């Protein structure tokens, strides 16, 4: 099963990176298969330090901002318990991981990670169609250079009613920001 969330990683100098990540989860979070794109900061950090913290979150605006590099400031964090790294203080659950195996033969690397510590800060808010739509829109926003424009625009049109019908201000704002990001990409593409 793939679980969407946020991954914090650090480099050897201790600089924090926050990125959306949808690892494949084994069992009850015993291990994760992380699949960062080669060349990304996350990929570099995981190769360098072989540790990270995966967070289950219900704040989709943070996922959306991280997906398109619009985190104006880092969310609040505390030191991780076992691995060198940080835990987001506004998360539901977190999983500290150590990378045990790395395969970089494809554009999207596969890194097997063993969960070495876990914690819970608060209950998960619950399921909501708008939040799901924002996560899907965030994924689309990170794929504009890989997918046909028509496919992305069609998917965004499909997702919009769920946000309009079931979303609150956070979801509405995040979806609009992602839509604007996608539109800007295509304006820049056609004027280039």
Coordinates of N, CA, C and O in Angstrom, one line a residue:
X1 N 0.8 -1.2 0.0 CA 0.0 0.0 0.0 C 0.9 1.2 0.0 O 1.9 1.3 0.7
X2 N 0.5 2.3 -0.7 CA 1.2 3.5 -0.8 C 0.5 4.5 0.2 O -0.7 4.6 0.1
X3 N 1.3 5.1 1.1 CA 0.7 6.1 2.0 C 1.4 7.4 1.7 O 2.6 7.5 1.7
X4 N 0.6 8.5 1.4 CA 1.2 9.8 1.1 C 1.4 10.5 2.4 O 0.6 10.5 3.3
X5 N 2.6 11.2 2.4 CA 2.9 12.0 3.6 C 4.1 12.9 3.3 O 4.3 13.3 2.2
X6 N 4.8 13.2 4.4 CA 6.0 14.1 4.2 C 7.2 13.4 4.8 O 7.1 12.7 5.8
X7 N 8.3 13.6 4.1 CA 9.6 13.0 4.5 C 10.5 14.1 4.9 O 10.7 15.0 4.1
X8 N 11.1 14.0 6.1 CA 12.2 15.0 6.4 C 13.5 14.2 6.3 O 13.6 13.0 6.7
X9 N 14.5 14.8 5.7 CA 15.8 14.3 5.6 C 16.8 15.4 5.8 O 16.4 16.6 5.7
X10 N 18.0 15.0 6.2 CA 19.0 16.0 6.4 C 20.3 15.6 5.6 O 20.4 14.4 5.3
X11 N 21.1 16.6 5.3 CA 22.4 16.3 4.7 C 23.5 16.2 5.8 O 23.2 16.4 7.0
X12 N 24.7 15.9 5.4 CA 25.8 15.8 6.4 C 26.0 17.1 7.2 O 26.4 17.0 8.3
X13 N 25.6 18.2 6.6 CA 25.8 19.5 7.3 C 24.6 19.8 8.2 O 24.6 20.8 8.9
X14 N 23.6 18.9 8.2 CA 22.5 19.1 9.1 C 21.3 20.0 8.5 O 20.4 20.3 9.2
X15 N 21.4 20.3 7.2 CA 20.4 21.1 6.6 C 19.1 20.2 6.4 O 19.2 19.1 5.9
X16 N 18.0 20.8 6.8 CA 16.7 20.0 6.7 C 16.0 20.2 5.3 O 16.0 21.3 4.8
X17 N 15.5 19.1 4.8 CA 14.7 19.1 3.6 C 13.4 18.4 3.9 O 13.3 17.4 4.6
X18 N 12.3 19.0 3.4 CA 11.0 18.5 3.6 C 10.4 18.2 2.2 O 10.4 19.2 1.4
X19 N 9.9 17.0 2.0 CA 9.4 16.7 0.7 C 8.2 15.8 0.8 O 8.2 14.9 1.7
X20 N 7.2 15.9 -0.1 CA 6.1 14.9 -0.1 C 6.7 13.6 -0.6 O 7.6 13.5 -1.4
X21 N 6.2 12.5 0.0 CA 6.7 11.2 -0.4 C 5.5 10.2 -0.2 O 4.7 10.3 0.7
X22 N 5.4 9.3 -1.2 CA 4.4 8.2 -1.1 C 5.1 6.9 -1.1 O 5.2 6.2 -2.1
X23 N 5.7 6.5 0.1 CA 6.4 5.2 0.1 C 5.4 4.0 0.1 O 4.2 4.1 0.4
X24 N 5.9 2.9 -0.4 CA 5.2 1.6 -0.3 C 5.4 1.1 1.1 O 6.5 0.9 1.5
X25 N 4.3 0.9 1.8 CA 4.4 0.5 3.2 C 4.2 -1.0 3.4 O 3.3 -1.6 2.8
X26 N 5.1 -1.6 4.1 CA 5.0 -3.1 4.3 C 4.4 -3.3 5.7 O 4.9 -2.7 6.7
X27 N 3.4 -4.2 5.8 CA 2.8 -4.5 7.1 C 2.2 -3.3 7.8 O 1.7 -2.3 7.2
X28 N 2.4 -3.2 9.1 CA 2.0 -2.1 9.9 C 3.2 -1.1 10.1 O 3.6 -0.9 11.2
X29 N 3.7 -0.7 9.0 CA 4.8 0.3 8.9 C 6.1 -0.4 9.5 O 6.9 0.3 10.2
X30 N 6.3 -1.7 9.2 CA 7.5 -2.3 9.7 C 8.7 -1.8 8.8 O 9.8 -1.6 9.2
X31 N 8.4 -1.6 7.5 CA 9.4 -1.1 6.6 C 8.7 -0.3 5.5 O 7.5 -0.4 5.3
X32 N 9.5 0.5 4.8 CA 9.0 1.4 3.8 C 9.9 1.2 2.5 O 11.1 1.0 2.7
X33 N 9.3 1.4 1.4 CA 10.1 1.4 0.1 C 10.0 2.9 -0.4 O 8.9 3.3 -0.8
X34 N 11.0 3.7 -0.2 CA 11.1 5.1 -0.6 C 11.5 5.1 -2.1 O 12.4 4.3 -2.5
X35 N 10.9 6.0 -2.9 CA 11.2 6.0 -4.3 C 11.5 7.5 -4.7 O 10.7 8.0 -5.5
X36 N 12.6 8.1 -4.2 CA 12.8 9.5 -4.6 C 13.4 9.5 -6.1 O 14.1 8.6 -6.5
X37 N 13.2 10.6 -6.8 CA 13.8 10.8 -8.1 C 15.2 11.1 -7.9 O 15.6 11.9 -7.1
X38 N 16.1 10.5 -8.8 CA 17.5 10.8 -8.8 C 17.6 12.3 -9.1 O 16.9 12.9 -9.9
X39 N 18.6 13.0 -8.4 CA 18.8 14.4 -8.6 C 18.1 15.3 -7.7 O 18.4 16.5 -7.6
X40 N 17.1 14.7 -7.0 CA 16.4 15.5 -6.0 C 17.2 15.7 -4.7 O 18.1 14.9 -4.4
X41 N 16.9 16.7 -3.9 CA 17.5 16.9 -2.6 C 17.3 15.7 -1.7 O 18.2 15.2 -1.0
X42 N 16.1 15.2 -1.7 CA 15.7 14.0 -0.9 C 16.7 12.8 -1.3 O 17.2 12.2 -0.4
X43 N 16.8 12.6 -2.6 CA 17.6 11.5 -3.0 C 19.1 11.7 -2.5 O 19.7 10.8 -2.0
X44 N 19.6 12.9 -2.7 CA 21.0 13.2 -2.3 C 21.1 13.0 -0.8 O 22.1 12.3 -0.3
X45 N 20.2 13.5 0.0 CA 20.3 13.3 1.5 C 20.2 11.9 1.9 O 20.9 11.4 2.8
X46 N 19.3 11.1 1.3 CA 19.2 9.7 1.7 C 20.5 8.9 1.3 O 20.9 8.0 2.0
X47 N 21.1 9.2 0.2 CA 22.3 8.6 -0.2 C 23.4 8.9 0.8 O 24.2 8.1 1.2
X48 N 23.4 10.2 1.2 CA 24.5 10.7 2.1 C 24.4 10.2 3.5 O 25.3 9.8 4.1
X49 N 23.2 10.3 4.1 CA 23.0 10.0 5.5 C 22.3 8.6 5.8 O 22.4 8.1 6.9
X50 N 21.6 8.1 4.8 CA 20.9 6.8 5.0 C 19.8 6.8 6.1 O 19.5 5.8 6.6
X51 N 19.3 8.0 6.4 CA 18.3 8.1 7.4 C 17.3 9.2 7.0 O 17.6 10.1 6.3
X52 N 16.0 9.0 7.6 CA 15.0 10.0 7.3 C 13.9 9.8 8.3 O 13.9 8.8 9.1
X53 N 12.9 10.7 8.3 CA 11.7 10.5 9.1 C 10.5 10.7 8.2 O 10.4 11.7 7.5
X54 N 9.6 9.7 8.1 CA 8.4 9.8 7.3 C 7.2 10.1 8.3 O 7.1 9.6 9.4
X55 N 6.4 11.1 7.8 CA 5.3 11.6 8.6 C 4.0 11.4 8.0 O 3.8 11.7 6.8
X56 N 3.0 10.8 8.7 CA 1.6 10.8 8.3 C 1.0 12.1 8.8 O 1.0 12.4 10.0
X57 N 0.5 12.9 7.9 CA -0.1 14.2 8.2 C -1.5 14.3 7.6 O -1.9 13.5 6.8
X58 N -2.2 15.2 8.2 CA -3.5 15.5 7.6 C -3.7 17.0 7.2 O -4.7 17.5 6.9
X59 N -2.6 17.7 7.2 CA -2.5 19.1 6.7 C -2.0 19.1 5.2 O -0.8 19.0 4.9
X60 N -3.0 19.1 4.3 CA -2.6 19.0 2.9 C -2.0 20.2 2.3 O -1.3 20.2 1.3
X61 N -2.2 21.4 3.0 CA -1.6 22.6 2.5 C 0.0 22.5 2.6 O 0.7 23.0 1.7
X62 N 0.5 21.8 3.6 CA 1.9 21.7 3.7 C 2.4 20.7 2.7 O 3.5 21.0 2.1
X63 N 1.7 19.6 2.4 CA 2.1 18.7 1.3 C 2.1 19.5 0.0 O 3.1 19.4 -0.8
X64 N 1.1 20.3 -0.3 CA 1.0 21.0 -1.5 C 2.1 22.0 -1.7 O 2.8 22.1 -2.7
X65 N 2.4 22.8 -0.6 CA 3.5 23.8 -0.7 C 4.9 23.1 -0.9 O 5.7 23.5 -1.6
X66 N 5.1 22.0 -0.2 CA 6.4 21.3 -0.3 C 6.5 20.7 -1.7 O 7.6 20.7 -2.3
X67 N 5.4 20.2 -2.3 CA 5.5 19.6 -3.6 C 5.9 20.6 -4.7 O 6.6 20.2 -5.6
X68 N 5.6 21.9 -4.6 CA 6.0 22.9 -5.6 C 7.0 23.9 -5.0 O 7.1 25.0 -5.6
X69 N 7.7 23.5 -4.0 CA 8.8 24.3 -3.4 C 8.3 25.7 -3.0 O 8.9 26.7 -3.2
X70 N 7.2 25.7 -2.3 CA 6.6 27.0 -1.8 C 6.5 27.0 -0.3 O 5.7 27.7 0.3
X71 N 7.3 26.3 0.4 CA 7.4 26.4 1.9 C 8.2 27.6 2.2 O 9.4 27.7 2.1
X72 N 7.5 28.7 2.6 CA 8.2 30.0 2.9 C 9.1 29.8 4.1 O 10.2 30.4 4.1
X73 N 8.7 29.0 5.1 CA 9.5 28.7 6.2 C 9.3 27.2 6.6 O 8.2 26.7 6.3
X74 N 10.3 26.6 7.2 CA 10.2 25.3 7.6 C 9.1 25.1 8.7 O 9.1 26.0 9.6
X75 N 8.3 24.1 8.7 CA 7.4 23.9 9.8 C 8.2 23.6 11.1 O 9.4 23.2 11.0
X76 N 7.6 23.8 12.2 CA 8.3 23.5 13.5 C 8.7 22.0 13.6 O 7.9 21.1 13.1
X77 N 9.8 21.8 14.1 CA 10.4 20.4 14.3 C 11.0 20.2 15.7 O 11.3 21.2 16.3
X78 N 11.2 19.0 16.0 CA 12.0 18.6 17.2 C 12.9 17.5 16.7 O 12.7 16.9 15.7
X79 N 14.0 17.3 17.5 CA 15.0 16.2 17.1 C 14.3 14.9 17.1 O 13.5 14.5 18.0
X80 N 14.7 14.1 16.1 CA 14.2 12.7 16.1 C 14.9 11.9 17.3 O 15.9 12.4 17.8
X81 N 14.3 10.8 17.7 CA 14.7 10.1 18.8 C 15.9 9.2 18.5 O 16.9 9.1 19.3
X82 N 15.9 8.4 17.4 CA 16.9 7.4 17.2 C 17.8 7.8 16.0 O 19.0 7.7 16.1
X83 N 17.3 8.4 14.9 CA 18.1 8.7 13.8 C 18.5 10.2 13.8 O 17.8 11.0 14.4
X84 N 19.6 10.6 13.1 CA 19.9 12.0 13.0 C 18.8 12.6 12.1 O 18.6 12.1 11.0
X85 N 18.0 13.5 12.5 CA 17.0 14.1 11.7 C 16.0 14.8 12.6 O 16.2 15.0 13.8
X86 N 14.8 15.1 12.0 CA 13.8 15.9 12.7 C 12.4 15.3 12.5 O 12.1 14.7 11.5
X87 N 11.6 15.6 13.5 CA 10.2 15.2 13.5 C 9.3 16.5 13.4 O 9.6 17.4 14.1
X88 N 8.4 16.5 12.5 CA 7.5 17.6 12.4 C 6.5 17.6 13.6 O 6.0 16.6 13.9
X89 N 6.4 18.8 14.2 CA 5.6 18.8 15.4 C 4.1 18.8 15.1 O 3.3 18.6 16.0
X90 N 3.7 19.1 13.9 CA 2.3 19.1 13.5 C 2.1 17.9 12.5 O 1.8 18.0 11.4
X91 N 2.2 16.7 13.1 CA 2.0 15.5 12.3 C 1.1 14.5 13.2 O 0.9 14.8 14.4
X92 N 0.5 13.5 12.6 CA -0.2 12.6 13.3 C 0.7 11.5 13.9 O 0.7 11.2 15.0
X93 N 1.4 10.9 13.0 CA 2.4 9.8 13.3 C 3.7 10.0 12.6 O 3.7 10.7 11.6
X94 N 4.8 9.5 13.1 CA 6.0 9.6 12.4 C 6.8 8.3 12.6 O 6.6 7.5 13.5
X95 N 7.7 8.0 11.6 CA 8.4 6.8 11.5 C 9.9 7.2 11.2 O 10.1 7.6 10.1
X96 N 10.8 6.9 12.1 CA 12.2 7.1 11.9 C 12.7 5.9 11.1 O 12.5 4.8 11.6
X97 N 13.5 6.1 10.0 CA 13.9 5.0 9.2 C 15.4 5.1 8.9 O 16.0 6.1 8.9
X98 N 16.0 3.9 8.7 CA 17.3 3.7 8.3 C 17.3 3.0 6.9 O 16.6 2.0 6.8
X99 N 18.0 3.5 5.9 CA 18.0 2.9 4.6 C 18.9 1.6 4.7 O 20.0 1.7 5.2
X100 N 18.3 0.5 4.2 CA 19.1 -0.7 4.3 C 19.5 -1.2 2.9 O 20.5 -2.0 2.8
X101 N 18.9 -0.7 1.8 CA 19.2 -1.2 0.5 C 18.9 -0.1 -0.5 O 17.8 0.6 -0.4
X102 N 19.8 0.2 -1.5 CA 19.6 1.2 -2.5 C 19.8 0.7 -3.9 O 20.8 0.1 -4.2
X103 N 18.8 1.0 -4.7 CA 18.9 0.6 -6.1 C 18.7 1.9 -6.9 O 17.6 2.5 -6.9
X104 N 19.7 2.4 -7.6 CA 19.6 3.6 -8.4 C 19.6 3.4 -9.9 O 20.0 4.3 -10.6
X105 N 19.2 2.2 -10.3 CA 19.3 1.9 -11.8 C 18.2 2.6 -12.6 O 18.4 2.8 -13.8
X106 N 17.1 3.1 -11.9 CA 16.1 3.8 -12.6 C 16.0 5.2 -12.2 O 16.6 5.6 -11.3
X107 N 15.3 6.0 -13.0 CA 15.2 7.5 -12.7 C 14.6 7.7 -11.3 O 15.0 8.6 -10.6
X108 N 13.7 6.8 -10.9 CA 13.2 6.8 -9.6 C 13.9 5.7 -8.8 O 13.6 4.5 -9.0
X109 N 14.8 6.1 -7.9 CA 15.5 5.1 -7.1 C 14.5 4.3 -6.2 O 13.5 4.8 -5.9
X110 N 15.0 3.2 -5.8 CA 14.2 2.4 -4.8 C 15.1 2.2 -3.6 O 16.2 1.7 -3.7
X111 N 14.7 2.7 -2.4 CA 15.4 2.6 -1.2 C 14.6 1.9 -0.1 O 13.6 2.5 0.3
X112 N 15.0 0.8 0.3 CA 14.3 0.0 1.3 C 14.8 0.6 2.7 O 15.9 0.9 2.9
X113 N 13.8 0.8 3.5 CA 14.0 1.5 4.8 C 13.4 0.7 5.9 O 12.2 0.4 5.8
X114 N 14.1 0.5 6.9 CA 13.7 -0.2 8.1 C 13.2 0.8 9.1 O 13.9 1.8 9.4
X115 N 12.0 0.7 9.7 CA 11.5 1.6 10.7 C 12.2 1.2 12.0 O 12.2 0.1 12.5
X116 N 12.9 2.2 12.6 CA 13.7 2.0 13.8 C 13.1 2.6 15.1 O 13.5 2.4 16.2
X117 N 12.1 3.5 14.8 CA 11.4 4.2 15.9 C 10.2 4.8 15.3 O 10.1 5.2 14.2
X118 N 9.1 4.9 16.1 CA 7.8 5.5 15.7 C 7.2 6.2 16.8 O 7.5 5.9 18.0
X119 N 6.3 7.1 16.5 CA 5.6 7.9 17.5 C 4.3 8.4 17.0 O 4.1 8.4 15.8
X120 N 3.5 8.9 17.9 CA 2.2 9.5 17.5 C 2.0 10.8 18.3 O 2.2 10.8 19.5
X121 N 1.7 11.9 17.6 CA 1.4 13.1 18.3 C 0.0 13.4 18.5 O -0.4 14.0 19.5
X122 N -0.9 13.0 17.6 CA -2.3 13.3 17.7 C -3.1 12.4 16.7 O -2.5 11.8 15.8
X123 N -4.4 12.3 16.9 CA -5.1 11.4 16.0 C -5.2 12.0 14.6 O -5.2 13.2 14.5
X124 N -5.4 11.1 13.7 CA -5.6 11.5 12.3 C -7.0 12.2 12.2 O -8.0 11.7 12.7
X125 N -7.1 13.3 11.5 CA -8.3 14.1 11.4 C -9.5 13.3 10.8 O -10.6 13.3 11.3
X126 N -9.2 12.5 9.7 CA -10.2 11.7 9.1 C -10.1 11.9 7.6 O -9.4 12.7 7.0
X127 N -10.9 11.1 6.9 CA -10.9 11.1 5.4 C -11.8 12.3 4.9 O -12.8 12.6 5.5
X128 N -11.4 12.8 3.8 CA -12.1 13.9 3.2 C -11.8 14.0 1.7 O -10.6 13.9 1.3
X129 N -12.8 14.1 0.9 CA -12.6 14.1 -0.6 C -11.8 15.2 -1.0 O -10.9 15.1 -1.9
X130 N -11.9 16.4 -0.4 CA -11.2 17.6 -0.8 C -9.7 17.4 -0.5 O -8.8 17.7 -1.3
X131 N -9.4 16.8 0.6 CA -8.0 16.6 1.0 C -7.3 15.6 0.0 O -6.2 15.7 -0.4
X132 N -8.1 14.6 -0.3 CA -7.6 13.6 -1.3 C -7.3 14.3 -2.7 O -6.3 14.1 -3.3
X133 N -8.2 15.2 -3.1 CA -8.1 15.9 -4.3 C -6.9 16.8 -4.3 O -6.1 16.9 -5.3
X134 N -6.6 17.4 -3.2 CA -5.4 18.3 -3.1 C -4.1 17.4 -3.2 O -3.2 17.8 -3.9
X135 N -4.1 16.3 -2.6 CA -2.9 15.4 -2.7 C -2.7 15.0 -4.2 O -1.6 15.0 -4.7
X136 N -3.8 14.6 -4.8 CA -3.7 14.2 -6.2 C -3.2 15.4 -7.1 O -2.4 15.2 -8.0
X137 N -3.7 16.6 -6.8 CA -3.3 17.8 -7.6 C -1.8 18.1 -7.3 O -1.1 18.5 -8.2
X138 N -1.4 17.8 -6.1 CA 0.1 18.0 -5.8 C 0.9 17.1 -6.6 O 2.0 17.5 -7.1
X139 N 0.5 15.8 -6.7 CA 1.2 14.9 -7.5 C 1.2 15.3 -8.9 O 2.3 15.3 -9.6
X140 N 0.1 15.7 -9.4 CA 0.1 16.2 -10.8 C 1.0 17.4 -11.0 O 1.7 17.5 -12.0
X141 N 1.1 18.3 -10.1 CA 1.9 19.5 -10.2 C 3.4 19.1 -10.2 O 4.2 19.9 -10.9
X142 N 3.8 18.0 -9.6 CA 5.2 17.6 -9.7 C 5.4 16.8 -11.0 O 6.6 16.4 -11.2
X143 N 4.4 16.5 -11.8 CA 4.6 15.7 -13.0 C 4.3 16.5 -14.3 O 4.3 15.9 -15.3
X144 N 4.2 17.8 -14.2 CA 3.9 18.6 -15.4 C 4.9 18.4 -16.5 O 4.6 18.5 -17.7
X145 N 6.1 18.2 -16.2 CA 7.2 18.0 -17.2 C 7.2 16.5 -17.8 O 7.9 16.3 -18.7
X146 N 6.4 15.6 -17.2 CA 6.4 14.2 -17.6 C 5.1 13.8 -18.3 O 5.1 12.8 -19.0
X147 N 4.0 14.4 -17.9 CA 2.7 14.0 -18.4 C 2.1 14.9 -19.5 O 2.4 16.2 -19.4
X148 N 1.3 14.5 -20.4 CA 0.7 15.4 -21.4 C -0.2 16.4 -20.7 O -0.9 16.1 -19.7
X149 N -0.2 17.6 -21.2 CA -0.9 18.7 -20.7 C -2.4 18.4 -20.6 O -3.1 18.7 -19.6
X150 N -3.0 17.7 -21.6 CA -4.4 17.4 -21.6 C -4.7 16.5 -20.5 O -5.8 16.6 -19.9
X151 N -3.8 15.5 -20.2 CA -4.1 14.6 -19.1 C -4.1 15.3 -17.7 O -5.0 15.1 -16.9
X152 N -3.2 16.2 -17.5 CA -3.2 17.0 -16.3 C -4.4 17.9 -16.2 O -5.1 18.0 -15.1
X153 N -4.7 18.6 -17.2 CA -5.9 19.5 -17.2 C -7.2 18.8 -17.0 O -8.1 19.2 -16.2
X154 N -7.3 17.6 -17.6 CA -8.5 16.8 -17.4 C -8.6 16.3 -16.0 O -9.7 16.3 -15.4
X155 N -7.5 15.9 -15.4 CA -7.5 15.4 -14.0 C -7.9 16.5 -13.1 O -8.6 16.3 -12.1
X156 N -7.3 17.7 -13.3 CA -7.6 18.9 -12.4 C -9.1 19.2 -12.5 O -9.7 19.6 -11.5
X157 N -9.7 19.2 -13.7 CA -11.1 19.4 -13.8 C -11.9 18.4 -13.1 O -13.0 18.7 -12.5
X158 N -11.5 17.1 -13.1 CA -12.2 16.1 -12.4 C -12.1 16.3 -10.8 O -13.1 16.1 -10.1
X159 N -11.0 16.8 -10.4 CA -10.7 17.0 -8.9 C -11.4 18.2 -8.4 O -11.8 18.2 -7.2
X160 N -11.6 19.2 -9.2 CA -12.1 20.5 -8.7 C -13.5 20.4 -8.0 O -13.6 21.0 -6.9
X161 N -14.5 19.7 -8.4 CA -15.7 19.6 -7.7 C -15.6 19.0 -6.3 O -16.3 19.5 -5.4
X162 N -14.7 18.1 -6.1 CA -14.5 17.5 -4.8 C -14.1 18.6 -3.8 O -14.5 18.7 -2.6
X163 N -13.2 19.5 -4.3 CA -12.7 20.6 -3.4 C -13.8 21.6 -3.1 O -14.0 22.0 -2.0
X164 N -14.5 21.9 -4.2 CA -15.6 22.9 -4.1 C -16.7 22.4 -3.1 O -17.2 23.2 -2.3
X165 N -17.0 21.1 -3.2 CA -18.1 20.6 -2.4 C -17.8 20.2 -1.0 O -18.6 20.3 -0.1
X166 N -16.5 19.7 -0.8 CA -16.2 19.2 0.6 C -15.1 19.9 1.3 O -14.7 19.5 2.4
X167 N -14.4 20.8 0.6 CA -13.2 21.5 1.2 C -13.5 22.7 2.0 O -14.6 23.3 1.9
X168 N -12.6 23.0 2.9 CA -12.6 24.2 3.7 C -11.6 25.1 3.2 O -11.1 24.9 2.1
X169 N -11.3 26.2 3.9 CA -10.4 27.2 3.4 C -9.0 26.7 3.1 O -8.4 27.1 2.1
X170 N -8.5 25.8 3.9 CA -7.2 25.2 3.7 C -7.1 24.4 2.4 O -6.2 24.6 1.6
X171 N -8.1 23.6 2.1 CA -8.1 22.8 0.9 C -8.3 23.6 -0.3 O -7.7 23.4 -1.3
X172 N -9.2 24.6 -0.2 CA -9.5 25.5 -1.3 C -8.3 26.3 -1.7 O -8.0 26.4 -2.9
X173 N -7.6 26.8 -0.8 CA -6.4 27.6 -1.0 C -5.3 26.8 -1.6 O -4.6 27.2 -2.5
X174 N -5.1 25.6 -1.0 CA -4.0 24.7 -1.5 C -4.3 24.3 -3.0 O -3.4 24.3 -3.8
X175 N -5.6 24.0 -3.3 CA -5.9 23.5 -4.6 C -5.7 24.7 -5.6 O -5.1 24.5 -6.7
X176 N -6.1 25.9 -5.2 CA -5.9 27.1 -6.1 C -4.5 27.3 -6.4 O -4.1 27.6 -7.5
X177 N -3.6 27.2 -5.3 CA -2.2 27.4 -5.5 C -1.6 26.4 -6.4 O -0.8 26.8 -7.3
X178 N -2.0 25.1 -6.3 CA -1.5 24.1 -7.2 C -2.0 24.4 -8.7 O -1.2 24.2 -9.6
X179 N -3.2 24.7 -8.8 CA -3.8 25.0 -10.1 C -3.0 26.2 -10.8 O -2.6 26.1 -12.0
X180 N -2.7 27.2 -10.0 CA -1.9 28.4 -10.5 C -0.5 27.9 -10.9 O 0.0 28.3 -11.9
X181 N 0.1 27.1 -10.1 CA 1.4 26.6 -10.4 C 1.4 25.8 -11.8 O 2.3 26.0 -12.6
X182 N 0.4 25.0 -12.0 CA 0.3 24.2 -13.2 C 0.1 25.2 -14.4 O 0.7 25.1 -15.4
X183 N -0.8 26.1 -14.2 CA -1.1 27.1 -15.3 C 0.2 27.9 -15.7 O 0.4 28.1 -16.8
X184 N 0.9 28.3 -14.6 CA 2.2 29.1 -14.9 C 3.2 28.2 -15.7 O 3.9 28.7 -16.5
X185 N 3.2 26.9 -15.4 CA 4.1 26.1 -16.1 C 3.8 26.1 -17.6 O 4.7 26.2 -18.4
X186 N 2.5 26.0 -17.9 CA 2.1 25.9 -19.3 C 2.3 27.2 -20.0 O 2.6 27.3 -21.2
X187 N 2.1 28.3 -19.3 CA 2.3 29.7 -19.9 C 3.8 29.8 -20.3 O 4.1 30.3 -21.3
X188 N 4.6 29.4 -19.3 CA 6.1 29.5 -19.6 C 6.5 28.6 -20.7 O 7.4 28.9 -21.5
X189 N 5.8 27.4 -20.8 CA 6.2 26.4 -21.8 C 5.8 27.0 -23.2 O 6.6 26.8 -24.1
X190 N 4.7 27.6 -23.3 CA 4.2 28.1 -24.6 C 5.0 29.4 -25.1 O 5.1 29.6 -26.2
X191 N 5.5 30.1 -24.1 CA 6.2 31.4 -24.4 C 7.7 31.1 -24.6 O 8.4 32.0 -25.1
X192 N 8.2 29.9 -24.3 CA 9.6 29.6 -24.5 C 10.0 29.3 -25.9 O 9.3 29.1 -26.8

